[in-house]
Coordinates of C-alpha atoms in Angstrom, one line a residue:
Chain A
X1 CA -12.6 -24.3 8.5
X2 CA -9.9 -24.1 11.5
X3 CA -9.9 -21.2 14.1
X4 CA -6.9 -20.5 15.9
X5 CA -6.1 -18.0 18.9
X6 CA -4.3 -14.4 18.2
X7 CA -2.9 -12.7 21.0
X8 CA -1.9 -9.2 20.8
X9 CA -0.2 -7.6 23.7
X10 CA 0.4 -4.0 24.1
X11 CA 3.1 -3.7 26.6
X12 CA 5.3 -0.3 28.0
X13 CA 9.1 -1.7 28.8
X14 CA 11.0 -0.2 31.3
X15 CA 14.5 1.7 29.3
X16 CA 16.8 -0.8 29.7
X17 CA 15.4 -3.0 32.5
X18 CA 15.8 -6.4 30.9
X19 CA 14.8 -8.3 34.0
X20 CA 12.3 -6.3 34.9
X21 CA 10.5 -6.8 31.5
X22 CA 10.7 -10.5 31.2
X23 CA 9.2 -10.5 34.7
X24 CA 6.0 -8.1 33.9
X25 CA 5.8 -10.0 30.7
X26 CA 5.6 -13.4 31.9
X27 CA 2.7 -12.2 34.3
X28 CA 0.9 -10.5 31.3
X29 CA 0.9 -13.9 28.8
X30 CA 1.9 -17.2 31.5
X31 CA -1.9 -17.8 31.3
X32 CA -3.2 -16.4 28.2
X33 CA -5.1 -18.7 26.3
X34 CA -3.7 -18.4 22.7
X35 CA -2.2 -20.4 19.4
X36 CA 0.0 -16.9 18.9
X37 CA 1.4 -14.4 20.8
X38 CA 2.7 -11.2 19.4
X39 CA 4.8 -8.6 21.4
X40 CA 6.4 -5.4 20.3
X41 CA 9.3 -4.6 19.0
X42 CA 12.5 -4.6 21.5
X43 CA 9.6 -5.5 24.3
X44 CA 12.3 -6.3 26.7
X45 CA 15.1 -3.7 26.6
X46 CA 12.7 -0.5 25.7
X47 CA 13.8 1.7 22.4
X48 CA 15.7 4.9 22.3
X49 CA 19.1 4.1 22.1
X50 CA 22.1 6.5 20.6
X51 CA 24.8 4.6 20.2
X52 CA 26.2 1.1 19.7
X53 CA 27.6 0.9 23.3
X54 CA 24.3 1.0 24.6
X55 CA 22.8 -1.5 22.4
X56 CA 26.1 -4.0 22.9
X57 CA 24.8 -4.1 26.2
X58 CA 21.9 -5.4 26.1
X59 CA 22.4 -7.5 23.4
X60 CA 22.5 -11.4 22.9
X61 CA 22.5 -14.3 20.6
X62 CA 19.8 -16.5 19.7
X63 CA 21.6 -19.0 22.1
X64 CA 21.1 -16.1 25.1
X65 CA 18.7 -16.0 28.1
X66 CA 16.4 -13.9 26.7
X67 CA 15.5 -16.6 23.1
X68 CA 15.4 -19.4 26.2
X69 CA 12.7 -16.6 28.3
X70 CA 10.2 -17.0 25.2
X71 CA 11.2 -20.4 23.5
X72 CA 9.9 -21.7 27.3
X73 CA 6.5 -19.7 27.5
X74 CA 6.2 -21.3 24.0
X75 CA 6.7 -24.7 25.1
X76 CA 4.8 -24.4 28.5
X77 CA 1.8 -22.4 27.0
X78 CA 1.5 -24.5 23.7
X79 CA 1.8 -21.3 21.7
X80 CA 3.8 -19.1 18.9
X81 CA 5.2 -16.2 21.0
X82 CA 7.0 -13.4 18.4
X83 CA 8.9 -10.9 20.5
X84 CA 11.3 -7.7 19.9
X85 CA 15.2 -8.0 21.5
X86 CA 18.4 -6.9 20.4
X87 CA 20.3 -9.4 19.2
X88 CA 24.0 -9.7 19.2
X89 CA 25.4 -11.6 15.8
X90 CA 29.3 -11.7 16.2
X91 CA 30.2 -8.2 16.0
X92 CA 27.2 -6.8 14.6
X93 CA 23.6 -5.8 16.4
X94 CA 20.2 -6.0 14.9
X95 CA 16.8 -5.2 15.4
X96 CA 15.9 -8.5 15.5
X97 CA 12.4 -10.4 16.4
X98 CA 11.9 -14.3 17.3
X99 CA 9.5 -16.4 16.5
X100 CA 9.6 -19.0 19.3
X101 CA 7.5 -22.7 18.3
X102 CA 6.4 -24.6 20.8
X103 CA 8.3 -28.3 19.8
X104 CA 11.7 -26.6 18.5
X105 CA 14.9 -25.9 20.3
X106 CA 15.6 -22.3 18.9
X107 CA 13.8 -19.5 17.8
X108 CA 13.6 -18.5 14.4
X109 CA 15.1 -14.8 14.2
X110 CA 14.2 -11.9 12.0
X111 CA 16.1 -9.1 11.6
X112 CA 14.9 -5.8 10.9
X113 CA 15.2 -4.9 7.5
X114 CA 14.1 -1.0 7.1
X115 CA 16.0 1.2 9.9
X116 CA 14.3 4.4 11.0
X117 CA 15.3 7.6 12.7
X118 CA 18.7 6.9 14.8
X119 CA 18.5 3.8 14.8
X120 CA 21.2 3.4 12.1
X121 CA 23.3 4.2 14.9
X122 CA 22.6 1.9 17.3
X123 CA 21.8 -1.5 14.8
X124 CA 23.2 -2.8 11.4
X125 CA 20.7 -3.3 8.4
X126 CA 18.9 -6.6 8.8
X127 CA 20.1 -9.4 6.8
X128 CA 17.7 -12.3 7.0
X129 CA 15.5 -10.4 4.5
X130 CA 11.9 -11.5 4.5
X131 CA 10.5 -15.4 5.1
X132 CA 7.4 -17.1 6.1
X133 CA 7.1 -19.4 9.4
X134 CA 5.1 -22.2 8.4
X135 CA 3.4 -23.5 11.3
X136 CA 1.9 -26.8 10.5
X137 CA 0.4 -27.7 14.0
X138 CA -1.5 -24.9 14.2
X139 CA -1.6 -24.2 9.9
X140 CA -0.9 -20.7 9.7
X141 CA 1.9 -19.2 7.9
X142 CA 3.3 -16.5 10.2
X143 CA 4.9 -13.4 8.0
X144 CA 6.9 -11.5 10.5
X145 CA 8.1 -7.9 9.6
X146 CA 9.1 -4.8 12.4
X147 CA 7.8 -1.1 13.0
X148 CA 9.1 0.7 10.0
X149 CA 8.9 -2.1 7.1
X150 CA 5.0 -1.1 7.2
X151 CA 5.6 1.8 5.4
X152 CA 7.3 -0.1 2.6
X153 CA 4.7 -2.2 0.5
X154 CA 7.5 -4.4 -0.3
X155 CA 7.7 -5.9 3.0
X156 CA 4.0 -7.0 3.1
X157 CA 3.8 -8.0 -0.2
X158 CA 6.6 -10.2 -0.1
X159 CA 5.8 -11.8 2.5
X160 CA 2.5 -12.3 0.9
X161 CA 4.5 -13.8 -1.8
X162 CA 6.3 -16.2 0.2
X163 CA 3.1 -17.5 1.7
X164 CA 1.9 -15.6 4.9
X165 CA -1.5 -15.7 6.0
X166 CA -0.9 -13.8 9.0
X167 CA 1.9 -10.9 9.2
X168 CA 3.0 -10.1 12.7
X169 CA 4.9 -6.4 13.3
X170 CA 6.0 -6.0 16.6
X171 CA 6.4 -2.3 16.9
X172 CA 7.7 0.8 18.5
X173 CA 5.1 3.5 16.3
X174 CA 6.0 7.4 17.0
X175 CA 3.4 8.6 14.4
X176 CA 0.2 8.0 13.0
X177 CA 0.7 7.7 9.1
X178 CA 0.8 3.2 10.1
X179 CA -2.9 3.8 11.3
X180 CA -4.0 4.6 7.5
X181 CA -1.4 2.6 5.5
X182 CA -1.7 -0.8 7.6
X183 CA -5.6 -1.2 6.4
X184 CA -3.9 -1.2 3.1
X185 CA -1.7 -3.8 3.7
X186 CA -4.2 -6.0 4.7
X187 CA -6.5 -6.1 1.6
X188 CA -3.8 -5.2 -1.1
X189 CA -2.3 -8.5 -0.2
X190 CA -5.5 -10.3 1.3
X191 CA -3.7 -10.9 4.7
X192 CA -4.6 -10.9 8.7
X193 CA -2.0 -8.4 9.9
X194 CA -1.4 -8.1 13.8
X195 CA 0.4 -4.8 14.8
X196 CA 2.0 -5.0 18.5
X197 CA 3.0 -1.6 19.5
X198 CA 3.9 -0.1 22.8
X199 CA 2.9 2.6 24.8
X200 CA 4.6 5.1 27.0
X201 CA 7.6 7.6 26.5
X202 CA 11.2 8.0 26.7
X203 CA 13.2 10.9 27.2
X204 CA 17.0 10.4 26.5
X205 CA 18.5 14.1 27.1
X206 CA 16.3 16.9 25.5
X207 CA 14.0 14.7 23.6
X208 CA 11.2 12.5 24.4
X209 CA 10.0 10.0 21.9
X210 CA 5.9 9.2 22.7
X211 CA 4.7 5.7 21.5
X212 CA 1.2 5.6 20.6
X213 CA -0.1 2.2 21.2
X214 CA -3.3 1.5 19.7
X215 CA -2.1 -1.8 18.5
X216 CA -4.3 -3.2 16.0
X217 CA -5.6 -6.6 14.9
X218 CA -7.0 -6.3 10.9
X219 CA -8.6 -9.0 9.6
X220 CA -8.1 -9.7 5.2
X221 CA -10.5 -6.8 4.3
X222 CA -8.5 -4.5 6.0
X223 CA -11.2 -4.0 9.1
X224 CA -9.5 -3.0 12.4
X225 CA -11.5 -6.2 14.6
X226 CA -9.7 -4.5 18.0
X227 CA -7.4 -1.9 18.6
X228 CA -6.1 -1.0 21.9
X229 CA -5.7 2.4 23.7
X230 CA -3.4 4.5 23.1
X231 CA -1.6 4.0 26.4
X232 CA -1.7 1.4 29.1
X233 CA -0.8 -1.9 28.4
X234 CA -3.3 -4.3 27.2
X235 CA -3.6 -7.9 25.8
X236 CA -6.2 -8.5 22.6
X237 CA -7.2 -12.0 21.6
X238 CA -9.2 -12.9 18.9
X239 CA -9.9 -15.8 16.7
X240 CA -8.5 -15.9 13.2
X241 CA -9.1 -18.0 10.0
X242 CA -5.5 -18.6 8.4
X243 CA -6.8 -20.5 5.6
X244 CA -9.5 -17.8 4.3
X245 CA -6.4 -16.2 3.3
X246 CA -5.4 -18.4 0.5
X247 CA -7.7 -18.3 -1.9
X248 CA -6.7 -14.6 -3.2
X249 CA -9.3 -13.8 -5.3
X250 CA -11.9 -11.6 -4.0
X251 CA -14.5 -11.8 -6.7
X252 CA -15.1 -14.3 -9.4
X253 CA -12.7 -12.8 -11.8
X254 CA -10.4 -11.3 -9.9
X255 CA -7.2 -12.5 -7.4
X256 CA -4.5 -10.0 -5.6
X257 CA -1.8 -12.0 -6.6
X258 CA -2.7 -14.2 -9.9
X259 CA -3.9 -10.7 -11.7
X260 CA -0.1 -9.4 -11.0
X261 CA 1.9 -8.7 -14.1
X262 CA 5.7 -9.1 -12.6
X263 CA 7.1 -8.0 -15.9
X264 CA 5.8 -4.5 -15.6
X265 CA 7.2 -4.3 -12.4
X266 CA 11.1 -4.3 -13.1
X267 CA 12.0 -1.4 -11.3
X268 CA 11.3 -2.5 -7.9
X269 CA 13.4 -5.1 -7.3
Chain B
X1 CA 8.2 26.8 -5.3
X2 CA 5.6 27.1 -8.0
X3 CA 1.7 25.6 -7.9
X4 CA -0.3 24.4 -10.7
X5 CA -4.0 24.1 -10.9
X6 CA -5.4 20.1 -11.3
X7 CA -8.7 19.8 -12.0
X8 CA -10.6 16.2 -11.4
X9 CA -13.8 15.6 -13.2
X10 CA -16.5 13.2 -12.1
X11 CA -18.1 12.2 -15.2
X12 CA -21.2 10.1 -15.9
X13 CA -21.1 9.1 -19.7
X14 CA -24.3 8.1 -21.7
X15 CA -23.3 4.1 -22.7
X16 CA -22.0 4.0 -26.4
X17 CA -23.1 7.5 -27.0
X18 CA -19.8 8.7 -27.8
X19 CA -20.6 12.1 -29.9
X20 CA -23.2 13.0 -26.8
X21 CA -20.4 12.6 -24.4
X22 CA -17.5 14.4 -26.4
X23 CA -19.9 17.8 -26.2
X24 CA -20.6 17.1 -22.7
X25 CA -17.1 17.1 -21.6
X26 CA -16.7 20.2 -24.0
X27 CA -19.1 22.1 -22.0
X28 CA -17.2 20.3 -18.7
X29 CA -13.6 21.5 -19.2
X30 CA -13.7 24.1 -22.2
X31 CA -13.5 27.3 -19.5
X32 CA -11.9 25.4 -17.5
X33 CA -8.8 27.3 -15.4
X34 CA -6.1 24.7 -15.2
X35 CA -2.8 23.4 -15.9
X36 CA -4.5 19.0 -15.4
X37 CA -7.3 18.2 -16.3
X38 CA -8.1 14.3 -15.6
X39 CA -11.2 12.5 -16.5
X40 CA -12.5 9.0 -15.9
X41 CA -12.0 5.7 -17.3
X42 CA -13.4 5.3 -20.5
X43 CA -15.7 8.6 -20.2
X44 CA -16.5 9.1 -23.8
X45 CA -18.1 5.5 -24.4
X46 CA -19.0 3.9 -20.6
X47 CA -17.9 0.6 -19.1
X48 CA -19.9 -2.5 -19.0
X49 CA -19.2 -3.8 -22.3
X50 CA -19.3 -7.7 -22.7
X51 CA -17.6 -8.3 -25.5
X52 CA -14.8 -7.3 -27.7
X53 CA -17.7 -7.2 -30.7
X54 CA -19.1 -4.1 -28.6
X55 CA -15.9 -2.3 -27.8
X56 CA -14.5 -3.0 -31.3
X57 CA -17.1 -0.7 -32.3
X58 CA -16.3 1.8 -30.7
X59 CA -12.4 1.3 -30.4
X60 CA -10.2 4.5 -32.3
X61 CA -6.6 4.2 -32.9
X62 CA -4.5 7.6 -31.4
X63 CA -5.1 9.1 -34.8
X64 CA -8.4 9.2 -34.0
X65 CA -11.3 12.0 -33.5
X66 CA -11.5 11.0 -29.7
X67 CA -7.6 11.5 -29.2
X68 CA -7.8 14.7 -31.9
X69 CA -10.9 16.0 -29.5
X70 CA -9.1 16.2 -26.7
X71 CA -5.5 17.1 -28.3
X72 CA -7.4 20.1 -29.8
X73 CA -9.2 21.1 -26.1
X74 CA -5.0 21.0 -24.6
X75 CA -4.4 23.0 -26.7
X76 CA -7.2 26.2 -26.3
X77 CA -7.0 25.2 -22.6
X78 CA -2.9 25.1 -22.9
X79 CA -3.6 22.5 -20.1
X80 CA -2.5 18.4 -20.0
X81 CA -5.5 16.2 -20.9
X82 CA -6.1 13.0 -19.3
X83 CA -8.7 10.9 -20.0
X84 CA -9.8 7.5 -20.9
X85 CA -10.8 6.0 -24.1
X86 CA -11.3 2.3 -26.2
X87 CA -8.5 2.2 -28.1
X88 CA -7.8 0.0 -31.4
X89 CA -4.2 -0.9 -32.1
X90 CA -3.8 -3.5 -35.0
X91 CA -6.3 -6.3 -34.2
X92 CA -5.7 -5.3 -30.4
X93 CA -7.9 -3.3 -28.3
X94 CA -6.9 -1.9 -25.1
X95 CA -8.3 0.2 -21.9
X96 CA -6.1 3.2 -22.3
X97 CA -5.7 6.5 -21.2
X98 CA -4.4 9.3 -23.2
X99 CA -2.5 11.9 -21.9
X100 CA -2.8 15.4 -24.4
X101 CA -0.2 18.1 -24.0
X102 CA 0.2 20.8 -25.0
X103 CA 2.2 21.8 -28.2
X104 CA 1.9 18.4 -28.9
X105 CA 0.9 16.1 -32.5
X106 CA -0.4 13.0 -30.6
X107 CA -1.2 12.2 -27.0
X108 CA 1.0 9.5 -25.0
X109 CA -1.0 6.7 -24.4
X110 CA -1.2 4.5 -21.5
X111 CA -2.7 1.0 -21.5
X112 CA -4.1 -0.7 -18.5
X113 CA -2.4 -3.4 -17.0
X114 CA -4.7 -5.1 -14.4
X115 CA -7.8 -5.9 -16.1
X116 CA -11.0 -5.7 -14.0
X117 CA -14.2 -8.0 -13.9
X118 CA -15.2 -8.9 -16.7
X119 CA -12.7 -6.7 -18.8
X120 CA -10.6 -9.6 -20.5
X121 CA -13.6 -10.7 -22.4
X122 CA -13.1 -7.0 -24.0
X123 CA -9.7 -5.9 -23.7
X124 CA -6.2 -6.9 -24.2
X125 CA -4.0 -6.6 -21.3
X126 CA -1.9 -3.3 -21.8
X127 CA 1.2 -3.7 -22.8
X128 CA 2.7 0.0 -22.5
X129 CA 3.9 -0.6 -18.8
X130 CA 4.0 2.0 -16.8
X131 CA 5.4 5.6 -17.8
X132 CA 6.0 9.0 -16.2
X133 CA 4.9 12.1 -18.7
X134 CA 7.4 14.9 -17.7
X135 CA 5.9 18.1 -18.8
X136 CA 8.6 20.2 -18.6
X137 CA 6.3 23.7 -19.2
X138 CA 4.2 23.1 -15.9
X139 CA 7.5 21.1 -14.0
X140 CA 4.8 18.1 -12.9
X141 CA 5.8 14.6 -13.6
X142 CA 2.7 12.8 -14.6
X143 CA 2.7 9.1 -13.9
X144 CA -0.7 7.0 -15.0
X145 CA -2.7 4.2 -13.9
X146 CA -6.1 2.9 -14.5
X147 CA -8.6 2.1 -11.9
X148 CA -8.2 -1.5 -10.7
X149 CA -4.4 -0.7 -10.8
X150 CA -5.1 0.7 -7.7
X151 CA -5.1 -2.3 -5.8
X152 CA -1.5 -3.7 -6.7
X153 CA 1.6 -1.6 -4.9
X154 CA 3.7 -2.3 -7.3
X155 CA 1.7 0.2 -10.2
X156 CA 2.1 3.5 -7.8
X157 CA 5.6 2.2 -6.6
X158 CA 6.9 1.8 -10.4
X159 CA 5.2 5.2 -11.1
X160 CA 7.1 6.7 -8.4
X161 CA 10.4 5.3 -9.1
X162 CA 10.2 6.5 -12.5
X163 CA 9.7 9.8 -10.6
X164 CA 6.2 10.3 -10.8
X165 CA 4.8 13.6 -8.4
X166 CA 1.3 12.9 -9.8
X167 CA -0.4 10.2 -10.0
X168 CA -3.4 10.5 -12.0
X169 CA -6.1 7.6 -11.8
X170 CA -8.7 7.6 -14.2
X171 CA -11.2 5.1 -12.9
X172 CA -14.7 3.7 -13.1
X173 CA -14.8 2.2 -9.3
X174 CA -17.5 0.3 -8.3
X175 CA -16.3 -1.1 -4.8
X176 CA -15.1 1.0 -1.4
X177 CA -11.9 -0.8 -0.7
X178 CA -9.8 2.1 -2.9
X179 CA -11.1 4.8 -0.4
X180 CA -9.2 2.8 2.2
X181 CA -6.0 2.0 0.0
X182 CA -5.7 5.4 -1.5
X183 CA -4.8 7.2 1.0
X184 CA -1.7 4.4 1.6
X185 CA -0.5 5.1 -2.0
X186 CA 0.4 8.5 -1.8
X187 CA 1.8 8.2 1.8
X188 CA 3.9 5.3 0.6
X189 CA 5.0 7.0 -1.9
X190 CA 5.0 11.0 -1.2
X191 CA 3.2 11.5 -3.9
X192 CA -0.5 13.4 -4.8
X193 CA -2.6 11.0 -6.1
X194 CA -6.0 12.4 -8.1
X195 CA -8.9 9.7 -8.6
X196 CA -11.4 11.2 -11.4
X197 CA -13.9 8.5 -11.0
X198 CA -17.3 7.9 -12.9
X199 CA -20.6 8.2 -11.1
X200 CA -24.0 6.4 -12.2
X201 CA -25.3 2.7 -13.3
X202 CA -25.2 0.6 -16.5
X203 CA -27.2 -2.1 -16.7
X204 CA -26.7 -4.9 -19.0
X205 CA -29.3 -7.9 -18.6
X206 CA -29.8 -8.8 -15.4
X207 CA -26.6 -7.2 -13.8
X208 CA -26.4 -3.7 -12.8
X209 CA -22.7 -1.9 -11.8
X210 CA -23.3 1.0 -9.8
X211 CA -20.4 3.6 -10.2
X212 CA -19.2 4.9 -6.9
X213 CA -18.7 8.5 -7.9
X214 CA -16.4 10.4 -4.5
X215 CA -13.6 11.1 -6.9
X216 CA -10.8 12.6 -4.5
X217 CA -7.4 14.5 -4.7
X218 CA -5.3 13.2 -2.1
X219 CA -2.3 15.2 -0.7
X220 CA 1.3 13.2 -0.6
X221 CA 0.3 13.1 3.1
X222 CA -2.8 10.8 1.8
X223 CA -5.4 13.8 3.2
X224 CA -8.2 13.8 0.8
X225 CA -8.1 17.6 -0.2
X226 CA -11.1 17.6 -2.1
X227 CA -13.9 14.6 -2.4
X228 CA -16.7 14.7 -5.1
X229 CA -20.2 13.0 -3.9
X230 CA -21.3 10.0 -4.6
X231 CA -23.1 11.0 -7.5
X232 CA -23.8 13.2 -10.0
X233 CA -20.9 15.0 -12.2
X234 CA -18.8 17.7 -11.0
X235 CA -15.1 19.5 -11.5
X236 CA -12.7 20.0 -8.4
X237 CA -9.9 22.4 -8.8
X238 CA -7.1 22.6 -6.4
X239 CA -3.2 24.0 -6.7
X240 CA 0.0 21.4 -5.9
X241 CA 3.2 21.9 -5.6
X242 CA 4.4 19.1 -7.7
X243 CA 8.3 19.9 -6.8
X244 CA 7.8 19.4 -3.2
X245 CA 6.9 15.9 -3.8
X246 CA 10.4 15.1 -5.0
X247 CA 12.0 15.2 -1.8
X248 CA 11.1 11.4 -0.5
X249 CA 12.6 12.4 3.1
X250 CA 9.8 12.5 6.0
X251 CA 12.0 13.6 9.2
X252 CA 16.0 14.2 9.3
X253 CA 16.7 10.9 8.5
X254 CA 14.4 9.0 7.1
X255 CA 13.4 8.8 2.7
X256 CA 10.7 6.7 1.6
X257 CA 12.6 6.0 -1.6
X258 CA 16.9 6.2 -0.2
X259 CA 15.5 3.4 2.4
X260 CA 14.1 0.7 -0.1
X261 CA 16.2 -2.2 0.2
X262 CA 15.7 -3.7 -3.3
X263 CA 17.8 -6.6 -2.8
X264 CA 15.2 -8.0 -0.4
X265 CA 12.4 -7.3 -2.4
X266 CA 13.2 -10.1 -5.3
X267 CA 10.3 -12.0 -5.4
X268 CA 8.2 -9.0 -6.5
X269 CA 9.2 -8.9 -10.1

């Protein structure tokens, strides 16, 4: 039974300082010993945006600096990195999130599917839907999904569908509610689930938005096996076993996904 | 913004003892103040049946004196009746529920769709799907599932897009995991979610189950408002405010049901 390497990292961007970000963030993973490394969502620009003007920005293709930042810490430290960026798609903007293998020449990009608070002002609607990175080096399937989708049991569950053993949401988390839903996540769909938040604040004219770390690594029964503080940034590792996820059954009758009964469920999709 | 009283009882039935248990529920819920009333799984006959010889025998079409029993307590009580019951349909026999109302002939009947353990080698898989009860008199719309239901999304999701404010969970739970998940449902979902679970142990030959008891009421903010013990039967009475469950928003922008993205959610049904 093959162990591989999950890296979490909490990290606090500074608003807007793109340079800044890459810098601190090479120093905080260059030597990490890991098979996969998961950042938080829009790790290198920071979060609170209002408008599309501010976004447009900082925003760049797949083909841009920042893609070529991770795709080389993939390459030069053998792993998986996922990270948050806005990316820039001809004239539209998403809340996107790579997922940067060591061996390939691009990231693959995900793009934020569920929008919350303002951000419908700042990004369009993701369009890549959901889809499973099957990494056959290391074997793991990597699920990726961002910040809000957790509070969708869609997102999870079709990514479960689709194959993941391991769901990776990057993450910018103003409230608690994720703390008791994510547990669920894990054992509805028998899945590893790896929640990279940040930490710090941001004040854009009379409000401040506080982001409340605690990142979390749950194994498939839904245990948290380490969360982080609630501020600071911090960098969790722990050994995972991708292929404990596949068998889905959880007793001798019983499996999370062969027990489904899709024709009762025609109003979700 | 009107209340209603919902009452949970925790319930230990005497195995196959079915007149026993009918006058112990009497005794239960007869002076019972409330608008719900929902019971356990299968709480006039117990659970651990091995074969569909066993559960034949005590199996009752809706026109029977179990469904009649409770249709006749609804009414004195002029309260909805939930509670579950072996039910014989043609040469099928189901896990159901029955839901009694008030003013009402016959009680709808739900059949459960995720069969449990060792349930198949009793039961037919339901076949009623899932269906919201709208009881106009109270205003509460009253969407069903049965215990291991629990553990698949999609069976609160479908109960809430049919426009569910209550879901009520008759169950006989024998592991932990739903304490965790629970909670997920009705924040997922903005909905209360009332567990009326069994307490106690059957043994049949060498296997014992041992029936968790802790029935809760959870809030649509998942808080557990009221939690039986672990054992030993008892009635919980609390007032919701079923209308306030039908606004799906959470903060000025954001609706747990207006932000689905169904068109990405295709492989779930």
């Amino acid at each position: 039974m093959k162990s591989i390497k999950l890296a979490v990292v909490q990290f606090t961007p500074a608003f807007k300082r793109k340079e800044e970000n890459l810098s601190r963030i090479q120093e905080l993973i260059s030597n990490l010993e890991a098979d996969i490394i998961v950042l938080p969502e829009l790790c290198t620009t920071g979060y609170f945006f209002l408008s599309r003007d501010e976004t447009s920005e900082l925003a760049e293709p797949i083909s841009g600096p920042t893609c070529q930042f991770f795709q080389k810490i993939s390459k030069q430290s053998n792993a998986v990195v996922v990270a948050g960026f806005i990316e820039k798609k001809g004239n539209k903007i998403f809340n996107s999130c790579l997922i940067a293998q060591p061996g390939k020449k691009t990231p693959r990009v995900y793009r934020k599917t569920h929008l919350f608070y303002k951000e419908p002002f700042c990004f369009d609607p993701g369009d890549t839907g959901f889809f499973v990175v099957q990494d056959t080096v290391r074997d793991v399937n990597i699920g990726p999904m961002i910040c809000y989708d957790w509070r969708f049991p869609e997102s999870a569950r079709v990514l479960t569908l689709l194959g993941a053993d391991l769901i990776v949401c990057p993450s910018n988390l103003i409230t608690d509610a994720w703390r008791t839903v994510m547990p669920a996540r894990a054992i509805e769909n028998k899945v590893y689930v790896a929640v990279a938040n940040r930490a710090g604040t941001e004040q854009i004219k009379d409000e401040e938005l506080l982001f409340k770390g605690n990142s979390t690594i749950y194994d498939y029964d839904g245990i948290a096996v380490y969360t982080a503080g609630a501020s600071g940034d911090e960098v969790m590792v722990t050994k995972i076993f991708p292929s404990l996820t596949r068998d889905k059954s959880f007793n001798e009758f019983n499996d999370v996904l062969k027990d489904r009964r899709p024709k009762h469920y025609k109003p979700l999709a």
